[in-house]
Amino acid sequence: MTSSQPLTVPGYAHVYSGKVRDLYAPLDDSGTPRNDQLLLVASDRLSAYDFVLDTPIPDKGAVLTQLSLWWFERLEDLVPNHVVSTDVPDVVAGRAVLVKRLAMLPVECVARAYLTGGGLNEYLADGHVSGIALPEGLVDGSRLPEPVFTPSTKAPMGEHDQPMPYAAVEAEIGAPLASRVRDLTTAILARGNEIAAERGILIADTKVEFGLDGDDVVLADEVLTPDSSRFWPADLWEPGHPQPSYDKQFVREWLTSSASGWDKASGEAPPDLPEDVIAQTRAKYVEAYERLTGRTFS
Ligand code: ATP
Ligand code: MG
C-alpha cells in the first residue's frame, strides 16, 4: 500500500484504489457520483512480491492504458470490452479511460500458452496444471499443445492469488458462465500470441478480468499488458531455464540481490529502487508497447 493520497480529478469522486489503478465515479449535474461508469486511472505504481513499491516507474500508467486500448480493439470481435471513452480530464490524460461499471466476476482468469512460474510448479508436482493433464517431459518455458485455463482467486491487497480449481469457478459463478470465461480467456491469449508473434514477442501467460453488464460478459480492467502477462522476446526463447522478459525482471532481480539489502522473507516493505533500475524498467515497458503496436511512445 502506498501512503500517497489519490489525485483530485475535477468532475470525479475517488471510489477505490487497487494496487495499480485508482477508480473514480463521474459526478452528474447535481454533483452526485454516477454508478454506471468509472474512470480507471492507471498510476505509475509497480507491485512486486505482493508489495506496492514506493518508487514509481515514470510513464508506466500511460503505457499500460495505451496498450490495453490497442488490444481491446484487436479483440473486439471475440469479446465486448468496458471502454466508453478516452476523453478524460487533463490531469490524467493518456493514462485513464472512462469505462462501463460492471459487476466483476470474482475470478482471476488466467491462461497459459507456455509453462513457467506457478504453472510449472504444479506440473512438476503431478503432471497437471489446474486439473488439466499435460504431456510428459515439459520444462521451464515449454510451449503447451494449446493454451490452458488456470484460474485463481482474487486475493485481497497484500495477499497472494491462490490457484482455483475449475470446479470452484463453476460453484462460484455457475457452469455456463465458467465455460464462457474459460473459452474467452484462452481465445484472448491465442489471439494475442498470433498478433505478438508477428512482432517477435511470445505471450507466455496472461490474466484477464470479466464483468457482467446485465447478462453480457464484458472484458474489463487491463488486457495483455506487461503487468498482466509474461512477454518474452521470441528470438531468445529457449525452454529449459527461466526466460528473459519484458516486465519487472530488473526490479525483481535487484530486490533479491545483495545490493538491495532487502530480505524477501522478512515481511518488511522493499527499499526504494535505484535510478538505473527505474530507467531500465521504464525502458522495458516502453519497448514492449512500441514493439507490439509499432507506434512510438510519446
Ligand atoms: P491486480 O490487478 O494485481 O490483481 P488489483 O485488483 O488491486 O490487483 P488494480 O488494477 O489496481 O488491481 O485495480 C483495478 C480494480 O478495478 C480491480 O479491482 C478491478 O477488478 C476493477 N475493475 C476494472 N475494470 C472494472 C469495471 N469495468 N467495472 C468495475 N470494476 C472494474
Ligand atoms: Mg488489476
PDB file of C-alpha atoms and ligand atoms in Angstrom, residues 16-23 36-38 40-43 45 47 52 81-83 99-105 108 153-157 161 207 209-211 218-222 227-228 248, ligand 1:
ATOM      1  CA  TYR A  16     -11.333   2.871  -4.750  1.00  0.00           C
ATOM      2  CA  SER A  17      -7.622   2.290  -5.231  1.00  0.00           C
ATOM      3  CA  GLY A  18      -6.225  -1.079  -6.261  1.00  0.00           C
ATOM      4  CA  LYS A  19      -2.553  -1.928  -6.342  1.00  0.00           C
ATOM      5  CA  VAL A  20      -2.013  -0.060  -9.586  1.00  0.00           C
ATOM      6  CA  ARG A  21      -5.292   1.639 -10.561  1.00  0.00           C
ATOM      7  CA  ASP A  22      -7.359   4.387  -8.962  1.00  0.00           C
ATOM      8  CA  LEU A  23     -11.073   4.315  -9.654  1.00  0.00           C
ATOM      9  CA  ASP A  36     -22.926   3.198 -14.156  1.00  0.00           C
ATOM     10  CA  GLN A  37     -19.433   4.376 -15.140  1.00  0.00           C
ATOM     11  CA  LEU A  38     -15.907   4.541 -13.736  1.00  0.00           C
ATOM     12  CA  LEU A  40      -9.997   3.901 -14.470  1.00  0.00           C
ATOM     13  CA  VAL A  41      -6.703   5.714 -13.854  1.00  0.00           C
ATOM     14  CA  ALA A  42      -3.507   3.666 -14.171  1.00  0.00           C
ATOM     15  CA  SER A  43      -0.844   5.036 -11.831  1.00  0.00           C
ATOM     16  CA  ARG A  45       2.916   2.258  -9.176  1.00  0.00           C
ATOM     17  CA  SER A  47       3.861  -4.141  -7.442  1.00  0.00           C
ATOM     18  CA  VAL A  52       3.343  -1.965  -3.933  1.00  0.00           C
ATOM     19  CA  ASN A  81     -14.973  -4.522 -23.664  1.00  0.00           C
ATOM     20  CA  HIS A  82     -15.743  -1.939 -20.995  1.00  0.00           C
ATOM     21  CA  VAL A  83     -14.365   1.145 -22.802  1.00  0.00           C
ATOM     22  CA  VAL A  99     -15.426   2.593 -18.622  1.00  0.00           C
ATOM     23  CA  LYS A 100     -18.761   0.909 -18.080  1.00  0.00           C
ATOM     24  CA  ARG A 101     -19.058  -0.044 -14.434  1.00  0.00           C
ATOM     25  CA  LEU A 102     -19.554  -3.807 -14.340  1.00  0.00           C
ATOM     26  CA  ALA A 103     -20.410  -6.428 -11.757  1.00  0.00           C
ATOM     27  CA  MET A 104     -16.947  -8.003 -11.696  1.00  0.00           C
ATOM     28  CA  LEU A 105     -16.727 -11.795 -11.585  1.00  0.00           C
ATOM     29  CA  GLU A 108      -8.767 -14.014 -11.930  1.00  0.00           C
ATOM     30  CA  THR A 153      -8.824 -16.383  -6.602  1.00  0.00           C
ATOM     31  CA  LYS A 154      -8.866 -12.591  -6.388  1.00  0.00           C
ATOM     32  CA  ALA A 155      -6.797 -12.181  -3.222  1.00  0.00           C
ATOM     33  CA  PRO A 156      -7.256  -9.100  -1.045  1.00  0.00           C
ATOM     34  CA  MET A 157      -4.498  -6.452  -1.283  1.00  0.00           C
ATOM     35  CA  ASP A 161      -3.745 -15.048  -5.506  1.00  0.00           C
ATOM     36  CA  LYS A 207      -4.596 -12.722 -16.566  1.00  0.00           C
ATOM     37  CA  GLU A 209     -10.921  -9.969 -15.618  1.00  0.00           C
ATOM     38  CA  PHE A 210     -14.503 -10.075 -16.812  1.00  0.00           C
ATOM     39  CA  GLY A 211     -17.618  -8.354 -15.540  1.00  0.00           C
ATOM     40  CA  VAL A 218     -17.586  -7.970 -20.871  1.00  0.00           C
ATOM     41  CA  LEU A 219     -13.769  -7.781 -20.826  1.00  0.00           C
ATOM     42  CA  ALA A 220     -12.676  -5.275 -18.158  1.00  0.00           C
ATOM     43  CA  ASP A 221      -9.602  -3.917 -16.371  1.00  0.00           C
ATOM     44  CA  GLU A 222      -6.423  -4.201 -18.483  1.00  0.00           C
ATOM     45  CA  ASP A 227       1.729  -6.241 -15.765  1.00  0.00           C
ATOM     46  CA  SER A 228      -0.909  -8.856 -16.524  1.00  0.00           C
ATOM     47  CA  LYS A 248       9.561  -6.388 -13.634  1.00  0.00           C
TER      48      LYS A 248
HETATM   49  P1  ATP B   1      -4.303  -6.970  -9.594  1.00  0.00           P
HETATM   50  O1  ATP B   1      -4.702  -6.363 -10.886  1.00  0.00           O
HETATM   51  O2  ATP B   1      -2.826  -7.018  -9.432  1.00  0.00           O
HETATM   52  O3  ATP B   1      -4.965  -8.294  -9.364  1.00  0.00           O
HETATM   53  P2  ATP B   1      -5.923  -5.029  -8.151  1.00  0.00           P
HETATM   54  O4  ATP B   1      -7.207  -5.747  -8.146  1.00  0.00           O
HETATM   55  O5  ATP B   1      -5.541  -4.284  -6.934  1.00  0.00           O
HETATM   56  O6  ATP B   1      -4.781  -6.048  -8.399  1.00  0.00           O
HETATM   57  P3  ATP B   1      -5.906  -2.714  -9.943  1.00  0.00           P
HETATM   58  O7  ATP B   1      -5.663  -2.924 -11.381  1.00  0.00           O
HETATM   59  O8  ATP B   1      -5.004  -1.816  -9.203  1.00  0.00           O
HETATM   60  O9  ATP B   1      -5.933  -4.182  -9.459  1.00  0.00           O
HETATM   61  O10 ATP B   1      -7.369  -2.172  -9.670  1.00  0.00           O
HETATM   62  C1  ATP B   1      -8.357  -2.184 -10.622  1.00  0.00           C
HETATM   63  C2  ATP B   1      -9.669  -2.592  -9.967  1.00  0.00           C
HETATM   64  O11 ATP B   1     -10.734  -2.170 -10.818  1.00  0.00           O
HETATM   65  C3  ATP B   1      -9.806  -4.082  -9.790  1.00  0.00           C
HETATM   66  O12 ATP B   1     -10.412  -4.365  -8.566  1.00  0.00           O
HETATM   67  C4  ATP B   1     -10.740  -4.474 -10.947  1.00  0.00           C
HETATM   68  O13 ATP B   1     -11.481  -5.631 -10.652  1.00  0.00           O
HETATM   69  C5  ATP B   1     -11.631  -3.246 -11.044  1.00  0.00           C
HETATM   70  N1  ATP B   1     -12.238  -3.003 -12.360  1.00  0.00           N
HETATM   71  C6  ATP B   1     -11.627  -2.979 -13.572  1.00  0.00           C
HETATM   72  N2  ATP B   1     -12.498  -2.696 -14.570  1.00  0.00           N
HETATM   73  C7  ATP B   1     -13.712  -2.528 -13.973  1.00  0.00           C
HETATM   74  C8  ATP B   1     -15.042  -2.223 -14.473  1.00  0.00           C
HETATM   75  N3  ATP B   1     -15.269  -2.028 -15.778  1.00  0.00           N
HETATM   76  N4  ATP B   1     -16.051  -2.157 -13.556  1.00  0.00           N
HETATM   77  C9  ATP B   1     -15.826  -2.347 -12.236  1.00  0.00           C
HETATM   78  N5  ATP B   1     -14.602  -2.621 -11.702  1.00  0.00           N
HETATM   79  C10 ATP B   1     -13.550  -2.718 -12.562  1.00  0.00           C
END
